[in-house]
Short mmCIF file of N, CA and C and ligand atoms in Angstrom, two decimals:
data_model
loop_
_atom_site.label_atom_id
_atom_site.label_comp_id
_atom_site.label_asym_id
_atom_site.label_seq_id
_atom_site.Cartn_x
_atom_site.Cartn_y
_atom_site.Cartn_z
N UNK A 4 -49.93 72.03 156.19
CA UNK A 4 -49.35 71.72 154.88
C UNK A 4 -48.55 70.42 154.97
N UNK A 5 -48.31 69.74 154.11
CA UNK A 5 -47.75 68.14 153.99
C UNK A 5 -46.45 68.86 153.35
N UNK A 6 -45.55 67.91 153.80
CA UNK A 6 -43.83 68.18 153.63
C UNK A 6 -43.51 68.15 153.05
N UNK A 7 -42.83 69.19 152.42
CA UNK A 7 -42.47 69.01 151.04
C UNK A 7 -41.71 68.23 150.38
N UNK A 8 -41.27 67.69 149.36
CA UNK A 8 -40.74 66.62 148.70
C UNK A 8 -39.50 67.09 148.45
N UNK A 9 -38.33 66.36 148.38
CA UNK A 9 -36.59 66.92 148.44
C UNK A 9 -37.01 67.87 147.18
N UNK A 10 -37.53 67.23 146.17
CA UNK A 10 -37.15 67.85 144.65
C UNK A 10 -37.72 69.35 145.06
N UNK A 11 -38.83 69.75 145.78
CA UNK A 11 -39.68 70.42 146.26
C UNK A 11 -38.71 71.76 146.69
N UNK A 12 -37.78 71.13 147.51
CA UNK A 12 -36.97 72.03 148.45
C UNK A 12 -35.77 72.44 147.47
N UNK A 13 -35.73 71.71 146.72
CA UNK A 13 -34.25 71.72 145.18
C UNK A 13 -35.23 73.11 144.39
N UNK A 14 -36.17 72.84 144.29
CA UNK A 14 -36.87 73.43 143.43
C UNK A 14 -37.07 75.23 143.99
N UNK A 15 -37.68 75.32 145.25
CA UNK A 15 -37.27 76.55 145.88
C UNK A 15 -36.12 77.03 145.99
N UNK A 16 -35.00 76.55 146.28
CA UNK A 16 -33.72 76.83 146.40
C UNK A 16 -33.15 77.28 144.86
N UNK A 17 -33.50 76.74 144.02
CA UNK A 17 -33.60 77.64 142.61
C UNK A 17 -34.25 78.70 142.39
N UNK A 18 -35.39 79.13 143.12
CA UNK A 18 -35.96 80.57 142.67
C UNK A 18 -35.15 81.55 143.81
N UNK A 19 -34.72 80.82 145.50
CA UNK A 19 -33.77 81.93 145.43
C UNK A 19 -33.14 82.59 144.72
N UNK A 20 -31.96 81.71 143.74
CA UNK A 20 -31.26 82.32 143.04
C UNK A 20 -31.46 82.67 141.85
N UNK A 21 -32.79 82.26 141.63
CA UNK A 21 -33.60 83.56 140.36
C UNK A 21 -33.81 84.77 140.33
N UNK A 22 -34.80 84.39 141.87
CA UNK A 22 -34.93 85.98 142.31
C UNK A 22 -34.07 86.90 142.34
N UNK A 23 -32.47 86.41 143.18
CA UNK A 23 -31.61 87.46 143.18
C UNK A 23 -30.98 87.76 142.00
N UNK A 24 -31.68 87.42 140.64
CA UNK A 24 -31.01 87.57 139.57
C UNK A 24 -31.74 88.72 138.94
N UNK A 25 -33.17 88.39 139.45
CA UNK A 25 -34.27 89.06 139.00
C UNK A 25 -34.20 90.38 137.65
N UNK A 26 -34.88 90.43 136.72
CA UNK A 26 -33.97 91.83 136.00
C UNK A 26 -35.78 91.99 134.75
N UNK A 27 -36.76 91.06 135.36
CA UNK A 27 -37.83 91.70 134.86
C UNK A 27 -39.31 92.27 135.20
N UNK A 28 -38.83 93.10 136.14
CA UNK A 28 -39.84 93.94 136.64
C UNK A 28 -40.90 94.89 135.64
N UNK A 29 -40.08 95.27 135.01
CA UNK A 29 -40.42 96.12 133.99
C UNK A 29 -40.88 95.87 132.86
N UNK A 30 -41.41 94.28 132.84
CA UNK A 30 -42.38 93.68 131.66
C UNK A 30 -44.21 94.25 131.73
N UNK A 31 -44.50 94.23 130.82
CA UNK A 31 -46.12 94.69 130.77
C UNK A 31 -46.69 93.13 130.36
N UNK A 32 -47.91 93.16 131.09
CA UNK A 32 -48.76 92.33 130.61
C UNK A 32 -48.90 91.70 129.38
N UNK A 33 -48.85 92.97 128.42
CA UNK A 33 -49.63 92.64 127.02
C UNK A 33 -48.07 92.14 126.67
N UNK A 34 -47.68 91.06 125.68
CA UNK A 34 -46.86 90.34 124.85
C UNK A 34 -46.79 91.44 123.80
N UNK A 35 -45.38 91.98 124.01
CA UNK A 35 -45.01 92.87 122.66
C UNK A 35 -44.75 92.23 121.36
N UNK A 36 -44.75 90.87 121.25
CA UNK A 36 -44.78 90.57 119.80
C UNK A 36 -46.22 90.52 119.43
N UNK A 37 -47.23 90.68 120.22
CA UNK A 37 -48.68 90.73 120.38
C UNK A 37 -49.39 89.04 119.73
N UNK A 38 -48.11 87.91 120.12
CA UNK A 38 -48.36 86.61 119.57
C UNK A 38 -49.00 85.71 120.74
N UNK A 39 -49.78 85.14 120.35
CA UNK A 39 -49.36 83.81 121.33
C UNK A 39 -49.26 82.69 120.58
N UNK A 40 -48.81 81.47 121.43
CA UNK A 40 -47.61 80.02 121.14
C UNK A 40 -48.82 78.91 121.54
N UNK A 41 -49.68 78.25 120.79
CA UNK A 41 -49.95 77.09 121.71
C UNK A 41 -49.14 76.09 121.52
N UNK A 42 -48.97 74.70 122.66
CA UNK A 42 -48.10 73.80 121.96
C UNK A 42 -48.23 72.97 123.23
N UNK A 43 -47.58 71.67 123.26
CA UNK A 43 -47.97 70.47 123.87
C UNK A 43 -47.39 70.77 125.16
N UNK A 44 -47.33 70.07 126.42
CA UNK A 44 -47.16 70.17 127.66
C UNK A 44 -45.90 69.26 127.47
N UNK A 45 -45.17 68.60 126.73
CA UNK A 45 -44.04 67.45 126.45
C UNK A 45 -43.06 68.42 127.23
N UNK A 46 -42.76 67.69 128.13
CA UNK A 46 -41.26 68.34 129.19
C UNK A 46 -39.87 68.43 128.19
N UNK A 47 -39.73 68.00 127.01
CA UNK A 47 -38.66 68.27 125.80
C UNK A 47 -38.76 69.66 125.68
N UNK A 48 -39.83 70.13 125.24
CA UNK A 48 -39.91 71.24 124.55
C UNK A 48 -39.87 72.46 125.23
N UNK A 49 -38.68 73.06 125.30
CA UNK A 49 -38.75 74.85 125.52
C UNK A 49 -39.33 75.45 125.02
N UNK A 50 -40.29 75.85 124.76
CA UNK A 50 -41.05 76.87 123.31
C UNK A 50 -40.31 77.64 123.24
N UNK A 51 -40.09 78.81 124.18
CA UNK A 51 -39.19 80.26 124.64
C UNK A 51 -38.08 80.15 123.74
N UNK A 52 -37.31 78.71 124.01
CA UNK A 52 -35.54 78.93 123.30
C UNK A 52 -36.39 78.27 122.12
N UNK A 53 -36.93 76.97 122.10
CA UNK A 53 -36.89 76.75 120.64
C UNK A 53 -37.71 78.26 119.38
N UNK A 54 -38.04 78.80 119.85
CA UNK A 54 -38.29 80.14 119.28
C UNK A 54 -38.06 81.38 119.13
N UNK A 55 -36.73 81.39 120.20
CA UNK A 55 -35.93 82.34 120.59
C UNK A 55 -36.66 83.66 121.07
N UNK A 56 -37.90 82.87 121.81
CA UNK A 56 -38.68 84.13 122.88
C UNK A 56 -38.31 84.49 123.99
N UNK A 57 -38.26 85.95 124.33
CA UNK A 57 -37.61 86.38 125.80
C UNK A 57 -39.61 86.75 126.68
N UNK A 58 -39.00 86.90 127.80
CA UNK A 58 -40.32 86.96 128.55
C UNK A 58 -41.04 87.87 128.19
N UNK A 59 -42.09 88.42 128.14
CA UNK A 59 -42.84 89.52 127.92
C UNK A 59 -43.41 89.68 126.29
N UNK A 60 -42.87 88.44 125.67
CA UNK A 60 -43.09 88.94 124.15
C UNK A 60 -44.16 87.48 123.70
N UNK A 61 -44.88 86.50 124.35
CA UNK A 61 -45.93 86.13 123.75
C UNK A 61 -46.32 85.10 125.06
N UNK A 62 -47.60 84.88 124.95
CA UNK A 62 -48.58 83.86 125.46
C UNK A 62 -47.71 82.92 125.04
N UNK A 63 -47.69 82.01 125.75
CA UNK A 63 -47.77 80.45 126.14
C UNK A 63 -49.11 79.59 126.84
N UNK A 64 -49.72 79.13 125.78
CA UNK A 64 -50.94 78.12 126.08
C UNK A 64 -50.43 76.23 125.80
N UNK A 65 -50.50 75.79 126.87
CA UNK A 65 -50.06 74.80 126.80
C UNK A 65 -51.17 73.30 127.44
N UNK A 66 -51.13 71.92 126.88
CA UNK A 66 -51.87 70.65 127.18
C UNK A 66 -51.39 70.04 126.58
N UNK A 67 -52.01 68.66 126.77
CA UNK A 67 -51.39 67.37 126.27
C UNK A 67 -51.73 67.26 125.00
N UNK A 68 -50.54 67.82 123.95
CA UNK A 68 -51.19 67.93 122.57
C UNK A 68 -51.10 69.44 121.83
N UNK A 69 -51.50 70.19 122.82
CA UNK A 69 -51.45 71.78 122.10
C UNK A 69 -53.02 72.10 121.18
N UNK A 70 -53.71 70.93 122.21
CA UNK A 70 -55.20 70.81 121.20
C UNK A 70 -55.83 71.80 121.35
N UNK A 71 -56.47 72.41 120.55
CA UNK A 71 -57.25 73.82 120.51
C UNK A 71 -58.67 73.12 121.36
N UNK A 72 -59.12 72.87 122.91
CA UNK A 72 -59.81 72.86 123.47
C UNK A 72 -60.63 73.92 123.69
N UNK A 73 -61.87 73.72 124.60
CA UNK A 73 -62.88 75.27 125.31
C UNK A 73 -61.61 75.87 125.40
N UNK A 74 -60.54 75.28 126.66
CA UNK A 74 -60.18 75.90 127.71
C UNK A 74 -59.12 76.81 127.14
N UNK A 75 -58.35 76.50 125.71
CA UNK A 75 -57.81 77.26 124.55
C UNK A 75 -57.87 78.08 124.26
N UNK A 76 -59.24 78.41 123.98
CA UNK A 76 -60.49 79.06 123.10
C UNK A 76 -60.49 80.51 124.51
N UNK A 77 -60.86 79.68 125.47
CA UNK A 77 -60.45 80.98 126.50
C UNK A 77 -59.56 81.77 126.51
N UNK A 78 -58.26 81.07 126.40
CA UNK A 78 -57.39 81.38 126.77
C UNK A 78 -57.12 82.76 126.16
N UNK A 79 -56.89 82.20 124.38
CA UNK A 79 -56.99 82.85 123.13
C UNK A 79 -57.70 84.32 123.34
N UNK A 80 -59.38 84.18 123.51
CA UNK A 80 -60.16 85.08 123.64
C UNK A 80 -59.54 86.20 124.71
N UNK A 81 -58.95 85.77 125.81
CA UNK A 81 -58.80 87.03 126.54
C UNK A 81 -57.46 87.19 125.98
N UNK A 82 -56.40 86.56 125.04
CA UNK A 82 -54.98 86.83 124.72
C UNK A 82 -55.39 88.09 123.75
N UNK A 83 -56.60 87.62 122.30
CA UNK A 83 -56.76 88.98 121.76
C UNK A 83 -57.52 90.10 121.79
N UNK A 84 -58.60 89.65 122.48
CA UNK A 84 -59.75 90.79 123.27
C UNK A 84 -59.30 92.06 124.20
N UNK A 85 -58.32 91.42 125.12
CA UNK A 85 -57.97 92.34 126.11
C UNK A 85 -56.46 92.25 126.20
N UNK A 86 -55.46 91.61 125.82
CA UNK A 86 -53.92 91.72 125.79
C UNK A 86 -53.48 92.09 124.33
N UNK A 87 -54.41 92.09 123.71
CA UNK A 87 -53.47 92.72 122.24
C UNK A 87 -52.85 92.09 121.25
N UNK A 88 -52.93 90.22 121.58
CA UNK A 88 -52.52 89.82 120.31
C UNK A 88 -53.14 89.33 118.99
N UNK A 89 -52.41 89.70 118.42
CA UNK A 89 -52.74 89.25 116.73
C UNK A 89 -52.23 88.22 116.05
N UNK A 90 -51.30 87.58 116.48
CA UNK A 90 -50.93 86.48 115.94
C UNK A 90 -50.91 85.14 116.31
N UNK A 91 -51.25 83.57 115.87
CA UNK A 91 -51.01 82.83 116.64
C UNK A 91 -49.88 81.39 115.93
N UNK A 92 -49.13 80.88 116.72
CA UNK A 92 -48.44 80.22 116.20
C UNK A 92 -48.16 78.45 117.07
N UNK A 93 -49.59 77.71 116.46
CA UNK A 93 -48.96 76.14 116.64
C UNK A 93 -47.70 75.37 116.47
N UNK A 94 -47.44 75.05 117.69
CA UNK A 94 -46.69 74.05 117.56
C UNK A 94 -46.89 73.10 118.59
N UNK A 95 -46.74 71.36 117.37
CA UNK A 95 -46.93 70.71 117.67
C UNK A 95 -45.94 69.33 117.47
N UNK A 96 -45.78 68.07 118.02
CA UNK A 96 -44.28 67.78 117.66
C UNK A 96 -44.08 65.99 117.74
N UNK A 97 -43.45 65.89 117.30
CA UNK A 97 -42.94 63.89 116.97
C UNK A 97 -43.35 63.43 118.22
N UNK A 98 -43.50 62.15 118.02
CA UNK A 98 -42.84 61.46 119.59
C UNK A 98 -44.50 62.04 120.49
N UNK A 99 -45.32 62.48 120.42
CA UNK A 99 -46.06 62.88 121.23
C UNK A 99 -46.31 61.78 121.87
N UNK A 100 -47.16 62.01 123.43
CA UNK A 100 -47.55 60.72 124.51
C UNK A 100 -49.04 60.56 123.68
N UNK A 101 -49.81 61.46 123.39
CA UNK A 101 -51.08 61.08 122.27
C UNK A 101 -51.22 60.32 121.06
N UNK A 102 -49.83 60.18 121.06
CA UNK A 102 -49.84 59.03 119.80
C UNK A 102 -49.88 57.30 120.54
N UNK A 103 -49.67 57.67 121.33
CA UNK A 103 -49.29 56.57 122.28
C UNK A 103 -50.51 56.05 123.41
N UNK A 104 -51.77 56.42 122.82
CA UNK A 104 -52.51 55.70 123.55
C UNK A 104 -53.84 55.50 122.76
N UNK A 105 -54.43 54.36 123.11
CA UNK A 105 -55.63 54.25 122.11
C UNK A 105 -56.72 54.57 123.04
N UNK A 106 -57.76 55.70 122.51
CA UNK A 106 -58.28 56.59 122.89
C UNK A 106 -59.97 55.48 123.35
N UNK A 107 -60.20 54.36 122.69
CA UNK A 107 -61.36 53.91 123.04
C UNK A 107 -61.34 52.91 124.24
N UNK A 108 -59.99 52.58 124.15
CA UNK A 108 -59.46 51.71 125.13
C UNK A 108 -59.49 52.26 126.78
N UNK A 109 -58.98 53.22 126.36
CA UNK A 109 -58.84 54.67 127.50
C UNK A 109 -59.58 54.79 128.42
N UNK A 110 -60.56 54.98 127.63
CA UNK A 110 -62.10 55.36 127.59
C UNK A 110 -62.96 54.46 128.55
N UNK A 111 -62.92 52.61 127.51
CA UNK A 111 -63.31 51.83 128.72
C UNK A 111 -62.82 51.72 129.82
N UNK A 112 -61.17 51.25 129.61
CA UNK A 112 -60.72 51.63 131.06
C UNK A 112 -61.10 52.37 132.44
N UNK A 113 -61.06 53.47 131.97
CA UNK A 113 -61.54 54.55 132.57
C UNK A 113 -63.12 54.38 133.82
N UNK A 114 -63.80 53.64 132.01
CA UNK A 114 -65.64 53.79 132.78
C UNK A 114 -65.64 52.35 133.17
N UNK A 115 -64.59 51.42 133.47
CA UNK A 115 -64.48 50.26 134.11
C UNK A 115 -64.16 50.30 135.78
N UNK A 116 -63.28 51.05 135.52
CA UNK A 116 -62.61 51.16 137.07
C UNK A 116 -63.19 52.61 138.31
N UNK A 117 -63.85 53.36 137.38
CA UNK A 117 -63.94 54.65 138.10
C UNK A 117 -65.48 54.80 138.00
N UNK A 118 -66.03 53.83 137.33
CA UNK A 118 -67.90 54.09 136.95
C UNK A 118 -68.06 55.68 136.14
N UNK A 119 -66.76 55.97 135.89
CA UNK A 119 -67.55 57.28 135.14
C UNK A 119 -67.02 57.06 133.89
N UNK A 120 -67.50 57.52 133.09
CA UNK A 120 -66.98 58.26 131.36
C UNK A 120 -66.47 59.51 131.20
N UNK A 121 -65.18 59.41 131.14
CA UNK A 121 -64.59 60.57 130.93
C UNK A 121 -65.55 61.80 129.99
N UNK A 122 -65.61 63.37 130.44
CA UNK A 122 -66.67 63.98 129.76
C UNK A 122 -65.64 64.65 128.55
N UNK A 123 -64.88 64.55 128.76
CA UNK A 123 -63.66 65.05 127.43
C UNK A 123 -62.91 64.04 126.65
N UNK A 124 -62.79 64.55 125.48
CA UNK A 124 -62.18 63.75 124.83
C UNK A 124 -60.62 63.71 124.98
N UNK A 125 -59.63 62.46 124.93
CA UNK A 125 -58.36 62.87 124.70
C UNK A 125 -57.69 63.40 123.80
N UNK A 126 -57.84 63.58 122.79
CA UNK A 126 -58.13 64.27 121.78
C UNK A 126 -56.51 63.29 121.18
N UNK A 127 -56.73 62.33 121.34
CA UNK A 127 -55.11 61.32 120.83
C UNK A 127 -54.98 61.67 118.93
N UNK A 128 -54.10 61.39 118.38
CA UNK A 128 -53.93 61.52 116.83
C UNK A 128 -52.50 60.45 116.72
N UNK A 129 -52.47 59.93 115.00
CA UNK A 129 -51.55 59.60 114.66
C UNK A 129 -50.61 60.30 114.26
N UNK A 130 -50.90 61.61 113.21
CA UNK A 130 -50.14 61.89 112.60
C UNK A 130 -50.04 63.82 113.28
N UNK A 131 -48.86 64.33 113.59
CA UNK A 131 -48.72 65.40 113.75
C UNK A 131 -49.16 66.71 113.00
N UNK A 132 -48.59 65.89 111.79
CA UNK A 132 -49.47 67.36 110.65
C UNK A 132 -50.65 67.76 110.74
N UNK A 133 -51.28 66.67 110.55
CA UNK A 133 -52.79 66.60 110.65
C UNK A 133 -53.01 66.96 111.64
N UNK A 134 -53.01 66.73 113.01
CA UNK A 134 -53.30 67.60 114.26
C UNK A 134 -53.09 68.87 113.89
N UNK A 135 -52.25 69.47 113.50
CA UNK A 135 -52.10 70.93 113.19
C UNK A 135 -53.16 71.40 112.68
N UNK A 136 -53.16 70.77 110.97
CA UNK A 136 -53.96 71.26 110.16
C UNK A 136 -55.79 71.12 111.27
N UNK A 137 -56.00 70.14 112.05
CA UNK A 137 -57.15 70.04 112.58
C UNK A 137 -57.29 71.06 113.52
N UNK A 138 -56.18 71.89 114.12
CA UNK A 138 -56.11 72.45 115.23
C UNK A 138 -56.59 74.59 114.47
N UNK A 139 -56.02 73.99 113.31
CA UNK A 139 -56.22 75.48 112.26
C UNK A 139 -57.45 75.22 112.06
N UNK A 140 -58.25 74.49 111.79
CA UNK A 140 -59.88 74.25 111.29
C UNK A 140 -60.64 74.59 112.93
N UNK A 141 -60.13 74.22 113.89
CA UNK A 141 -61.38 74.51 114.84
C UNK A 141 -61.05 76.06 115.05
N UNK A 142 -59.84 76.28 115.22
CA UNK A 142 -59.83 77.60 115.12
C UNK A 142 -60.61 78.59 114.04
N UNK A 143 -60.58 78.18 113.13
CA UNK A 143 -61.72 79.26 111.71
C UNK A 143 -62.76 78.93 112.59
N UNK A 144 -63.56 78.21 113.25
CA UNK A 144 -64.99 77.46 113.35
C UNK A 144 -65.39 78.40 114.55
N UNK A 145 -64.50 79.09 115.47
CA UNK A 145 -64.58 79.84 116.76
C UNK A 145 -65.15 81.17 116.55
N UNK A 146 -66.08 82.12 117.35
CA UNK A 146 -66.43 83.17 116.77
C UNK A 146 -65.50 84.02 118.18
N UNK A 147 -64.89 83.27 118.76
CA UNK A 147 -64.40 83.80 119.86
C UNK A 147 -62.97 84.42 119.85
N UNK A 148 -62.25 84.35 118.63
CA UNK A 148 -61.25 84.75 118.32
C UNK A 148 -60.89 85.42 117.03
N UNK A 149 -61.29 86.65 117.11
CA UNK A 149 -61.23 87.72 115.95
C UNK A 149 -60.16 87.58 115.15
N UNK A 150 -59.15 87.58 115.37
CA UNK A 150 -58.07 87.82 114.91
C UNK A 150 -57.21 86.21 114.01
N UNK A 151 -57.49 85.77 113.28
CA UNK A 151 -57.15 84.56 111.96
C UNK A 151 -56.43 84.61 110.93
N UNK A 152 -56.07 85.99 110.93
CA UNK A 152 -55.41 85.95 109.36
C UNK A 152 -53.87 86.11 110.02
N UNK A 153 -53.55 85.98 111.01
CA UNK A 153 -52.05 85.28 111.03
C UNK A 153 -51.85 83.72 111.92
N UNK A 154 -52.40 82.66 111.48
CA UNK A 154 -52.05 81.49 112.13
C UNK A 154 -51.20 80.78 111.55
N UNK A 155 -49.89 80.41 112.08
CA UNK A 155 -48.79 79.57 111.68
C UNK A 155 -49.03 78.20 112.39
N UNK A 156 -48.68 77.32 111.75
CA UNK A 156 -48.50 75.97 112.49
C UNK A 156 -47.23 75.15 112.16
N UNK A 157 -46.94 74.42 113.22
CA UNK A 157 -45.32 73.70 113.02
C UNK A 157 -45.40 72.43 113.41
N UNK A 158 -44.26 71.14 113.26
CA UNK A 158 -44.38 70.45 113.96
C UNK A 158 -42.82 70.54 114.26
N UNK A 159 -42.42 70.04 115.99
CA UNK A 159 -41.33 69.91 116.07
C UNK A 159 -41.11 68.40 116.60
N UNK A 160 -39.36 68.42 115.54
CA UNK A 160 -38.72 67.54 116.04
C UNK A 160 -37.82 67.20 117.40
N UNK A 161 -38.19 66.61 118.17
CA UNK A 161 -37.65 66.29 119.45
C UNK A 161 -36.52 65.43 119.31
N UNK A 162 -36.10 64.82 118.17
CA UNK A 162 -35.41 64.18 117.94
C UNK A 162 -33.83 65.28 117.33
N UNK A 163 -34.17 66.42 116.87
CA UNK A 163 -32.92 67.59 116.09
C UNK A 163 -33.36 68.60 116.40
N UNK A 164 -35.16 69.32 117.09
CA UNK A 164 -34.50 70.59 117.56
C UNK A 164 -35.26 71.29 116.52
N UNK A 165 -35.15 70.54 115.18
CA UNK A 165 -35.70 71.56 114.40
C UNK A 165 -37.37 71.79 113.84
N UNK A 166 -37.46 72.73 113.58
CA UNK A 166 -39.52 72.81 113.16
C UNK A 166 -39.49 72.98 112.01
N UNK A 167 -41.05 71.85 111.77
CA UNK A 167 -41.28 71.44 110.34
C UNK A 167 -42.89 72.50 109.92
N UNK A 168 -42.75 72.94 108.89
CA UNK A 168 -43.57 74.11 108.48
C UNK A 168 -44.85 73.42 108.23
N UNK A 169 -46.11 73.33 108.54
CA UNK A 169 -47.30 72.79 108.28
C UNK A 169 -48.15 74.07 107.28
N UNK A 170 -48.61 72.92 106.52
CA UNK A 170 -49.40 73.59 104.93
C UNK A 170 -50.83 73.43 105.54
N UNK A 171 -51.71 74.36 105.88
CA UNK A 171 -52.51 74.14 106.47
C UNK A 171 -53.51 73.75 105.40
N UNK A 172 -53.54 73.78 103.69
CA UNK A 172 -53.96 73.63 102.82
C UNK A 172 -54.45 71.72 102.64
N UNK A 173 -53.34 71.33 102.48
CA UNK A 173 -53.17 70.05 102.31
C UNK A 173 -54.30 68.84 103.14
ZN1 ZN B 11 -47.05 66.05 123.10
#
């Protein structure tokens, strides 16, 4: 094994004193709010506190974006097939790093320096809402996820903390 990195050793030395804090043994698999959360990988965002979730009570699916990908779509499928949930709730938020890159540019880059073409898309956007509302449309389009008639979508502000209600209509 290669040595670990200080932050590495900071970082273990914190789950000591998790562990000895330890107090959830007694969680079940299945998420008793029977929800799950997708939402962007942005190191800002707590989902848990900004939603005031304790452990055991929903899925957390997380990427760059909160984009409803395959790997989503998986996720989802075994969250309501075999764990029990029924609800799902986007959030997605300001300031994203996907706003921040131009996706064709990327792209050449990419098949310049590495001879390949990326086989996925980055799935970059301007506007947050609209990612939502796009993220609620592939979801209807899935036959892999039964359960639709409770999808919420949000966008949050990284800037106050607070979440903005998306009209998936609009
Ligand atoms: Zn983001």
């Amino acid at each position: 094994m290669s040595e670990m990195s200080p932050q590495i050793d900071e970082l273990v030395g914190h789950n000591r004193d998790f562990a000895d804090a330890f107090d959830d043994a007694d969680l079940q698999v299945e998420p008793t709010r029977r929800m799950a959360v997708v939402t962007c990988m942005d190191s800002r965002i707590d989902v848990f506190a900004v939603l005031g979730l304790q452990n055991g009570e929903a899925h957390t699916i997380r990427n760059a974006g909160g984009v409803i990908t395959d790997d989503v779509i998986r996720s989802l499928c075994l969250s309501q097939r075999f764990l029990g949930t029924r609800e799902i709730v986007l959030v997605h938020h300001t300031d994203c790093g996907l706003q921040k890159v131009d996706e064709p540019e990327f792209r050449r880059e990419l098949a310049a320096e590495l001879g390949i073409k990326p086989w996925w898309s980055l799935e970059t956007f301007d506007d947050p809402y609209e990612d939502v509302r796009q993220s609620i449309r592939r979801l209807s389009m899935t036959p892999f996820i039964p359960h639709q008639d409770r999808i919420s979508g949000f966008v949050y502000d990284v800037t106050d903390g607070r979440l903005h209600d998306v009209d998936p209509e609009r």
